[in-house]
mmCIF file of C-alpha atoms in Angstrom:
data_model
loop_
_atom_site.group_PDB
_atom_site.id
_atom_site.type_symbol
_atom_site.label_atom_id
_atom_site.label_comp_id
_atom_site.label_asym_id
_atom_site.label_seq_id
_atom_site.Cartn_x
_atom_site.Cartn_y
_atom_site.Cartn_z
ATOM 1 C CA MET A 13 95.264 114.472 103.080
ATOM 2 C CA GLN A 14 92.596 113.994 105.800
ATOM 3 C CA MET A 15 89.539 111.944 105.088
ATOM 4 C CA ASP A 16 86.109 112.611 106.619
ATOM 5 C CA GLN A 17 83.558 109.929 107.456
ATOM 6 C CA THR A 18 81.582 110.830 104.312
ATOM 7 C CA THR A 19 84.640 110.352 102.072
ATOM 8 C CA LEU A 20 85.391 106.989 103.730
ATOM 9 C CA GLN A 21 81.813 105.887 103.215
ATOM 10 C CA LEU A 22 81.964 106.917 99.517
ATOM 11 C CA ILE A 23 85.150 104.975 99.119
ATOM 12 C CA GLN A 24 83.614 101.910 100.703
ATOM 13 C CA VAL A 25 80.620 102.160 98.371
ATOM 14 C CA LEU A 26 82.882 102.536 95.358
ATOM 15 C CA GLU A 27 84.965 99.552 96.400
ATOM 16 C CA LYS A 28 81.847 97.495 96.773
ATOM 17 C CA THR A 29 80.697 98.544 93.379
ATOM 18 C CA VAL A 30 84.115 97.715 91.768
ATOM 19 C CA SER A 31 84.241 94.325 93.626
ATOM 20 C CA GLY A 32 80.699 93.475 92.649
#
């Protein structure tokens, strides 16, 4: 499964939300 930049950004935001 290839990830685009947008997907990676969404994952980062989600991770931030989960961490916070």
